[in-house]
Tab-separated table of C-alpha atoms in Angstrom:
chain	number	residue	atom	x	y	z
A	1	GLU	CA	-5.874	-12.826	-14.522
A	2	THR	CA	-6.045	-9.635	-12.403
A	3	HIS	CA	-4.588	-11.534	-9.364
A	4	ILE	CA	-1.862	-13.017	-11.363
A	5	GLN	CA	-0.875	-9.605	-12.993
A	6	VAL	CA	-0.809	-8.040	-9.442
A	7	GLN	CA	1.496	-10.801	-8.259
A	8	LYS	CA	3.837	-10.284	-11.311
A	9	GLU	CA	3.951	-6.610	-10.625
A	10	ILE	CA	4.891	-7.192	-6.956
A	11	ILE	CA	7.677	-9.664	-8.130
A	12	LEU	CA	9.093	-7.331	-10.761
A	13	SER	CA	8.790	-4.282	-8.369
A	14	VAL	CA	11.870	-2.410	-7.369
A	15	ARG	CA	11.144	-3.243	-3.761
A	16	VAL	CA	11.751	-7.014	-4.356
A	17	LEU	CA	14.453	-6.738	-7.006
A	18	LYS	CA	16.447	-4.237	-5.020
A	19	SER	CA	16.340	-6.683	-2.047
A	20	VAL	CA	17.706	-9.476	-4.370
A	21	VAL	CA	20.401	-7.338	-5.695
A	22	ASP	CA	21.508	-6.292	-2.204
A	23	HIS	CA	21.487	-9.810	-0.726
A	24	LEU	CA	23.271	-11.393	-3.709
A	25	HIS	CA	25.576	-8.473	-4.426
A	26	LEU	CA	24.473	-8.298	-8.035
A	27	GLU	CA	25.618	-4.656	-8.454
A	28	GLN	CA	29.263	-6.160	-8.861
A	29	ASP	CA	30.496	-7.716	-12.055
A	30	GLN	CA	29.723	-11.496	-12.003
A	31	PRO	CA	32.044	-14.174	-12.936
A	32	SER	CA	32.141	-15.067	-16.632
A	33	ASN	CA	30.860	-18.435	-17.751
A	34	SER	CA	32.256	-18.403	-21.242
A	35	PHE	CA	34.174	-21.438	-22.684
A	36	PHE	CA	37.395	-19.481	-22.735
A	37	SER	CA	36.909	-18.368	-18.976
A	38	ARG	CA	36.307	-21.985	-18.035
A	39	LEU	CA	39.389	-23.176	-19.903
A	40	THR	CA	41.689	-20.461	-18.662
A	41	GLY	CA	40.142	-19.330	-15.344
A	42	ILE	CA	40.331	-15.655	-16.607
A	43	GLY	CA	37.185	-13.694	-15.399
A	44	ARG	CA	36.059	-16.561	-13.240
A	45	ARG	CA	36.481	-14.533	-9.984
A	46	PRO	CA	33.816	-12.056	-8.671
A	47	SER	CA	34.801	-8.418	-8.771
A	48	ASN	CA	35.610	-6.863	-5.384
A	49	LYS	CA	36.601	-3.336	-6.726
A	50	SER	CA	35.520	-0.576	-4.303
A	51	MET	CA	32.872	1.959	-5.725
A	52	THR	CA	31.980	5.446	-4.646
A	53	PRO	CA	28.358	5.970	-3.336
A	54	ASN	CA	27.283	7.456	-6.675
A	55	GLU	CA	28.853	4.688	-8.685
A	56	PHE	CA	27.168	2.161	-6.273
A	57	LEU	CA	23.722	3.654	-6.911
A	58	LYS	CA	24.281	3.568	-10.779
A	59	ALA	CA	25.537	-0.016	-10.515
A	60	GLN	CA	22.474	-0.934	-8.390
A	61	GLU	CA	19.984	0.588	-10.773
A	62	ARG	CA	21.726	-1.098	-13.721
A	63	ALA	CA	21.648	-4.428	-11.990
A	64	ILE	CA	18.062	-3.988	-11.167
A	65	ARG	CA	17.172	-3.185	-14.727
A	66	ASN	CA	19.170	-6.013	-16.158
A	67	LEU	CA	17.512	-8.422	-13.526
A	68	ARG	CA	14.078	-7.375	-14.612
A	69	GLU	CA	14.997	-8.174	-18.236
A	70	THR	CA	16.347	-11.638	-17.420
A	71	ILE	CA	13.386	-12.778	-15.279
A	72	THR	CA	10.496	-14.652	-17.091
A	73	ILE	CA	7.194	-15.185	-15.162
A	74	SER	CA	4.632	-17.394	-16.726
A	75	PRO	CA	1.309	-18.538	-15.104
A	76	VAL	CA	0.754	-22.235	-14.805
A	77	ASN	CA	-2.652	-22.012	-13.410
A	78	ALA	CA	-4.837	-19.674	-11.400
A	79	GLU	CA	-2.642	-20.308	-8.265
A	80	THR	CA	0.747	-21.159	-9.619
A	81	LEU	CA	3.459	-19.047	-11.285
A	82	SER	CA	6.606	-20.180	-12.949
A	83	ILE	CA	9.702	-18.025	-12.388
A	84	GLN	CA	12.753	-18.322	-14.581
A	85	ALA	CA	16.094	-16.447	-14.593
A	86	LYS	CA	18.674	-16.382	-17.092
A	87	MET	CA	22.069	-15.645	-15.533
A	88	ASN	CA	25.760	-16.256	-16.263
A	89	SER	CA	25.735	-19.626	-14.492
A	90	PRO	CA	23.123	-22.260	-13.288
A	91	GLU	CA	24.171	-21.756	-9.828
A	92	LEU	CA	23.594	-17.893	-9.953
A	93	ALA	CA	20.172	-18.473	-11.657
A	94	GLN	CA	19.208	-20.910	-8.867
A	95	LYS	CA	20.318	-18.432	-6.135
A	96	VAL	CA	18.417	-15.484	-7.870
A	97	THR	CA	15.299	-17.506	-8.372
A	98	THR	CA	15.255	-18.766	-4.721
A	99	GLU	CA	15.954	-15.298	-3.404
A	100	ILE	CA	13.249	-13.823	-5.600
A	101	ILE	CA	10.582	-16.204	-3.973
A	102	SER	CA	11.874	-15.318	-0.535
A	103	GLN	CA	11.766	-11.496	-1.061
A	104	TYR	CA	8.420	-11.885	-2.820
A	105	THR	CA	6.929	-13.599	0.083
A	106	GLN	CA	8.237	-10.886	2.534
A	107	ALA	CA	7.151	-8.131	0.263
A	108	TYR	CA	3.650	-9.556	-0.107
A	109	LEU	CA	3.115	-9.889	3.622
A	110	SER	CA	4.745	-6.426	4.152
A	111	LEU	CA	2.242	-4.947	1.616
A	112	LEU	CA	-0.677	-6.655	3.516
A	113	ASN	CA	0.543	-5.571	6.742
A	114	GLU	CA	0.950	-1.876	5.499
A	115	GLU	CA	-2.559	-1.918	4.193
A	116	VAL	CA	-4.012	-3.179	7.437
A	117	ASP	CA	-1.746	-0.724	9.474
A	118	ALA	CA	-2.998	2.248	7.408
A	119	ALA	CA	-6.629	1.002	8.101
A	120	LYS	CA	-5.831	0.706	11.881
A	121	LEU	CA	-4.293	4.257	12.043
A	122	VAL	CA	-7.447	5.809	10.316
A	123	LEU	CA	-9.613	3.723	12.700
A	124	SER	CA	-7.606	4.636	15.715
A	125	THR	CA	-7.852	8.342	14.830
A	126	ARG	CA	-11.597	7.997	14.363
A	127	LEU	CA	-11.991	6.109	17.650
A	128	ASN	CA	-10.017	8.880	19.489
A	129	GLU	CA	-12.443	11.422	17.832
A	130	LEU	CA	-15.448	9.558	18.803
A	131	ASP	CA	-14.215	8.849	22.461
A	132	SER	CA	-13.420	12.489	22.656
A	133	GLY	CA	-16.902	13.460	21.398
A	134	VAL	CA	-18.551	10.931	23.695
A	135	ARG	CA	-16.837	12.508	26.792
A	136	SER	CA	-17.544	15.998	25.718
A	137	ARG	CA	-21.262	15.335	25.350
A	138	GLU	CA	-21.514	13.433	28.635
A	139	THR	CA	-19.885	16.472	30.358
A	140	SER	CA	-22.258	18.845	28.614
A	141	LEU	CA	-25.274	16.874	29.524
A	142	ILE	CA	-24.344	16.320	33.230
A	143	ALA	CA	-23.420	20.051	33.457
A	144	PHE	CA	-27.034	20.886	31.913
A	145	GLN	CA	-28.654	18.681	34.439
A	146	GLU	CA	-26.683	20.359	37.305
A	147	GLN	CA	-27.552	23.883	36.048
A	148	HIS	CA	-31.272	22.901	35.964
A	149	PRO	CA	-32.128	20.818	39.068
A	150	ASP	CA	-35.725	21.657	38.532
A	151	LEU	CA	-35.757	19.691	35.281
A	152	ILE	CA	-38.233	16.655	35.439
A	153	LEU	CA	-36.337	13.556	34.700
A	154	ASP	CA	-37.367	10.015	34.413
A	155	LYS	CA	-35.071	8.600	37.051
A	156	ASN	CA	-36.670	5.116	36.671
A	157	GLU	CA	-34.456	4.794	33.541
A	158	LYS	CA	-30.950	3.713	34.040
A	159	GLY	CA	-28.137	5.954	32.650
A	160	PRO	CA	-24.463	5.813	33.065
A	161	PRO	CA	-23.518	5.795	36.803
A	162	GLY	CA	-26.915	7.295	37.745
A	163	GLU	CA	-25.924	10.823	36.651
A	164	ILE	CA	-27.527	11.047	33.185
A	165	PHE	CA	-31.383	10.541	32.999
A	166	PRO	CA	-33.716	10.956	29.997
A	167	PRO	CA	-36.355	13.630	30.376
A	168	GLN	CA	-40.000	12.811	30.532
A	169	VAL	CA	-42.134	13.619	27.619
A	170	ALA	CA	-44.240	16.718	27.333
A	171	MET	CA	-47.535	14.947	28.056
A	172	GLU	CA	-46.240	13.299	31.172
A	173	VAL	CA	-44.780	16.668	32.261
A	174	GLY	CA	-48.209	18.184	31.804
A	175	ASN	CA	-49.791	15.759	34.265
A	176	TYR	CA	-47.769	17.258	37.177
A	177	SER	CA	-48.928	20.777	36.216
A	178	PRO	CA	-51.545	22.724	38.480
A	179	VAL	CA	-52.711	24.617	35.470
A	180	PRO	CA	-55.879	22.561	34.861
A	181	GLU	CA	-56.970	23.006	38.391
A	182	LEU	CA	-56.320	26.796	38.259
A	183	VAL	CA	-58.317	27.052	35.101
A	184	ARG	CA	-61.228	25.203	36.756
A	185	ASP	CA	-61.019	27.619	39.711
A	186	GLN	CA	-60.762	30.519	37.283
A	187	GLY	CA	-64.130	29.475	35.670
A	188	LYS	CA	-65.803	29.096	39.036
A	189	LEU	CA	-64.581	32.600	40.225
A	190	GLU	CA	-65.884	34.131	37.094
A	191	MET	CA	-69.325	32.381	37.612
A	192	GLU	CA	-69.382	33.770	41.278
A	193	LEU	CA	-68.362	37.220	40.125
A	194	ASN	CA	-71.003	37.379	37.516
A	195	LYS	CA	-73.679	36.383	40.066
A	196	VAL	CA	-72.500	39.015	42.487
A	197	LEU	CA	-72.424	41.696	39.819
A	198	SER	CA	-75.917	40.869	38.913
A	199	VAL	CA	-77.163	41.797	42.349
A	200	SER	CA	-74.613	44.082	43.764
A	201	PRO	CA	-72.529	47.062	42.275
A	202	LYS	CA	-68.913	46.613	41.062
A	203	SER	CA	-67.568	48.532	44.003
A	204	SER	CA	-69.052	46.263	46.651
A	205	PHE	CA	-66.663	44.433	48.871
A	206	GLN	CA	-67.652	40.903	47.758
A	207	ALA	CA	-67.281	41.889	44.059
A	208	GLN	CA	-63.848	43.363	44.748
A	209	ARG	CA	-62.715	40.340	46.721
A	210	LEU	CA	-63.688	37.910	43.798
A	211	GLN	CA	-62.022	40.211	41.239
A	212	LYS	CA	-58.849	40.129	43.292
A	213	GLU	CA	-58.901	36.378	43.593
A	214	LEU	CA	-59.666	36.190	39.779
A	215	ASN	CA	-56.554	38.343	39.025
A	216	ASP	CA	-54.368	36.361	41.311
A	217	ASN	CA	-55.512	33.064	39.842
A	218	SER	CA	-54.982	34.436	36.226
A	219	TYR	CA	-51.519	35.586	37.307
A	220	LEU	CA	-50.672	32.044	38.589
A	221	ILE	CA	-52.003	30.571	35.328
A	222	ASP	CA	-49.795	32.788	33.244
A	223	ASN	CA	-46.738	32.113	35.425
A	224	TYR	CA	-47.303	28.265	35.291
A	225	ARG	CA	-47.875	28.435	31.502
A	226	THR	CA	-44.569	30.282	31.147
A	227	SER	CA	-42.997	27.824	33.423
A	228	LEU	CA	-44.329	24.896	31.375
A	229	VAL	CA	-43.078	26.410	28.117
A	230	ASN	CA	-39.529	26.867	29.611
A	231	GLN	CA	-39.703	23.291	31.077
A	232	ALA	CA	-40.694	22.063	27.670
A	233	LYS	CA	-37.769	23.889	25.996
A	234	LEU	CA	-35.394	22.583	28.724
A	235	ASN	CA	-36.660	18.994	28.029
A	236	LEU	CA	-36.235	19.333	24.265
A	237	HIS	CA	-32.732	20.769	24.708
A	238	HIS	CA	-31.914	17.777	27.096
A	239	GLN	CA	-33.388	15.251	24.635
A	240	GLU	CA	-31.138	16.842	21.942
A	241	LEU	CA	-28.033	16.516	24.158
A	242	LEU	CA	-29.028	12.920	25.081
A	243	TRP	CA	-29.584	12.012	21.408
A	244	GLU	CA	-26.266	13.317	20.432
A	245	LEU	CA	-24.550	11.347	23.245
A	246	THR	CA	-26.466	8.190	22.062
A	247	SER	CA	-25.426	8.727	18.451
A	248	GLN	CA	-21.771	9.209	19.436
A	249	ARG	CA	-21.786	6.055	21.450
A	250	THR	CA	-23.440	4.093	18.668
A	251	ARG	CA	-20.706	5.376	16.151
A	252	PHE	CA	-18.071	4.584	18.685
A	253	LEU	CA	-19.289	0.892	18.856
A	254	HIS	CA	-19.510	0.615	15.081
A	255	ALA	CA	-15.921	1.913	14.925
A	256	LEU	CA	-14.897	-0.819	17.437
A	257	ASP	CA	-16.566	-3.458	15.371
A	258	GLU	CA	-14.834	-2.198	12.353
A	259	ALA	CA	-11.514	-2.298	14.123
A	260	ASP	CA	-12.174	-6.017	15.135
A	261	ARG	CA	-12.815	-6.884	11.494
A	262	VAL	CA	-9.562	-5.199	10.544
A	263	LEU	CA	-7.673	-7.310	13.162
A	264	ILE	CA	-9.447	-10.417	11.873
A	265	ALA	CA	-8.538	-9.460	8.250
A	266	GLN	CA	-4.950	-9.054	9.347
A	267	GLY	CA	-4.846	-12.410	10.719
A	268	VAL	CA	-6.471	-13.858	7.553
A	269	ARG	CA	-4.067	-12.105	5.266
A	270	THR	CA	-1.102	-13.240	7.411
A	271	GLN	CA	-2.338	-16.921	7.038
A	272	GLN	CA	-2.752	-16.332	3.216
A	273	SER	CA	0.847	-15.136	2.951
A	274	SER	CA	2.085	-18.129	4.802
A	275	LEU	CA	0.449	-20.337	2.404
A	276	ILE	CA	2.826	-19.297	-0.364
A	277	SER	CA	5.217	-21.998	-1.071
A	278	THR	CA	7.675	-23.358	-3.612
A	279	LEU	CA	6.312	-26.341	-5.421
A	280	GLN	CA	9.576	-27.246	-7.105
A	281	SER	CA	12.983	-25.725	-6.378
A	282	PRO	CA	15.357	-24.820	-9.214
A	283	THR	CA	17.714	-27.577	-10.318
A	284	TYR	CA	20.719	-27.605	-12.526
A	285	GLU	CA	23.548	-29.927	-13.716
A	286	VAL	CA	27.075	-28.674	-13.272
A	287	ARG	CA	29.187	-29.277	-16.373
A	288	ARG	CA	32.899	-28.952	-15.688
A	289	VAL	CA	35.868	-29.096	-17.994
A	290	SER	CA	38.305	-31.754	-16.703
A	291	PRO	CA	41.985	-30.820	-16.329
A	292	LYS	CA	43.083	-33.362	-18.940
A	293	VAL	CA	40.780	-31.893	-21.485
A	294	THR	CA	41.888	-28.562	-20.736
A	295	VAL	CA	45.575	-29.263	-21.262
A	296	THR	CA	44.948	-31.232	-24.360
A	297	LEU	CA	42.834	-28.442	-25.899
A	298	ILE	CA	45.471	-25.869	-25.014
A	299	ALA	CA	48.201	-27.884	-26.518
A	300	SER	CA	46.322	-28.771	-29.688
A	301	VAL	CA	45.644	-25.193	-30.197
A	302	PHE	CA	49.337	-24.265	-29.703
A	303	LEU	CA	50.775	-27.017	-31.933
A	304	GLY	CA	48.081	-26.529	-34.620
A	305	GLY	CA	49.191	-22.894	-34.919
A	306	ILE	CA	52.794	-23.772	-35.222
A	307	LEU	CA	52.049	-26.437	-37.751
A	308	GLY	CA	49.934	-23.988	-39.787
A	309	VAL	CA	52.660	-21.410	-40.064
A	310	PHE	CA	55.089	-24.030	-41.167
A	311	LEU	CA	52.826	-25.429	-43.819
A	312	LEU	CA	52.133	-21.941	-45.128
A	313	TYR	CA	55.858	-21.213	-45.388
A	314	LEU	CA	56.430	-24.502	-47.081
A	315	ALA	CA	53.681	-24.129	-49.586
A	316	THR	CA	55.020	-20.543	-50.438
A	317	PHE	CA	58.532	-21.995	-50.989
A	318	MET	CA	57.652	-24.894	-53.102
A	319	ASP	CA	55.159	-22.890	-55.259
A	320	ASN	CA	56.619	-22.626	-58.866
A	321	THR	CA	53.686	-21.040	-60.554
A	322	TYR	CA	53.786	-17.544	-61.775
A	323	HIS	CA	51.461	-15.180	-60.348
A	324	LEU	CA	52.526	-11.954	-62.098
A	325	SER	CA	52.652	-11.486	-65.864
A	326	ILE	CA	55.671	-9.148	-65.424
A	327	GLN	CA	57.607	-12.061	-63.886
A	328	LEU	CA	56.633	-14.287	-66.715
A	329	THR	CA	57.596	-11.707	-69.300
A	330	ARG	CA	61.014	-11.124	-67.713
A	331	ASP	CA	61.898	-14.902	-67.428
A	332	LEU	CA	60.801	-15.790	-70.871
A	333	ASN	CA	61.669	-12.592	-72.746
A	334	ILE	CA	58.308	-13.018	-74.392
A	335	PRO	CA	55.715	-10.147	-74.122
A	336	VAL	CA	52.607	-11.337	-72.335
A	337	LEU	CA	49.334	-9.716	-72.630
A	338	ALA	CA	49.316	-7.622	-69.550
A	339	ARG	CA	48.902	-3.955	-68.779
A	340	ILE	CA	52.447	-2.719	-67.893
A	341	SER	CA	53.765	0.777	-67.533
A	342	ALA	CA	55.858	2.443	-70.266
A	343	LYS	CA	58.934	2.348	-68.123
A	344	GLU	CA	58.666	-1.376	-67.773
A	345	GLU	CA	58.110	-1.819	-71.500
A	346	LYS	CA	61.197	0.082	-72.284
A	347	ALA	CA	63.212	-1.994	-69.885
A	348	LEU	CA	62.113	-5.166	-71.609
A	349	ARG	CA	62.987	-3.929	-74.960
A	350	THR	CA	66.419	-2.875	-73.641
A	351	LYS	CA	67.028	-6.313	-72.317
A	352	ARG	CA	65.932	-7.837	-75.621
C-alpha cells in the first residue's frame, strides 16, 4: 500500500502534471464537446489567444489544479494501477492519459537518478576527503622517518614503494641494546672495587682507576637508557602515524566499496523504471453527428418555433371565453360577483 501511495503521489505531483499541461497546451481553453457545439461548430476550435506571462502562469496553475481533479487513480493489484481522465472529449482524455504515463515514467526515473546522484555526490566528497587524509598521513610518516634516520624499522615488512616501514616492537628493540652487557660489567667493576678497598685505601691508584671505570660505565648506562626511552617514544609515535594511515586507507576502501554499490543500485533502479509499461492503451468510440441529421434538427427547431407562434395566435383569436368579470358585467349588463372599484361600479350604473 505504501508503494502504491508513493506512485500516486508521483503521478499527481506538480512535476508530472506541469509537464502534461505544457506538452498538450492545456492552459488554453479547450474545444467544447457539447451537443450545441457539435451541431453548430461554435466553440469547437481551440483558443489561440495570446497571454501575458502573468496570465500564462495563472492559467497554467488553474490547468494543473483542474487536471488533478479530473484524474482518477485506482489500484488493480500490488503492481498495476488504473489511470482515468475525464476531459471534454474522448480524444483529449486518451492524449492526457497517454501523456501522464509517459511523464510519470520519466519523472520516476529522474527521481531515482537524483537520489543516486545525491549519494554519489556525498560519496565523491567523502572519497576526496579520505584521499587527502591518506596523502597527508603518508607525507607526515615519510617526513618523520627522514627526520629520524636512527629509528629502528622492520624493513623486512613491505610498505608502499619501500618508503614506509613499520617500527619494531620494544622487546625487539631491547635485544639490540648494550645496556645488559654494561650492567653486567658494572657489577663486575663494583665487585673488584670492593676487593681492592678491602686491602687498599680509597686513594690508591687501583681503587681510583676502578672508580673511574665504574663512573664511566654508569654514565654509559644512563645514556643508553635515555636513548632507549627516546627510541621507544619515537617508535610509539611512528606506530601512531602508521595506524592513522592504515585506518584512513581502510576507510577509503570501504568508501570505494560503497560507491560501487551505489553504481550497481543505479543500474538496478534504471532497469526497474524500464519495466514500467502500459498493459492496455486507452480506447474510445468517436460518435459524430452526420450532416443530414444536423440539417434536419436545425430545420425542425426553426419550423417548430414558427408553428408554435402561429398556433398560439390562433388559439388567442378563437378563444370566446371570458377571463375577466368586468368584461362579462359590461357585455351582459348584469352585475357579477367581483371585486371592482367604485369608479367602475358608477360607470356600470350610468350605462344601465
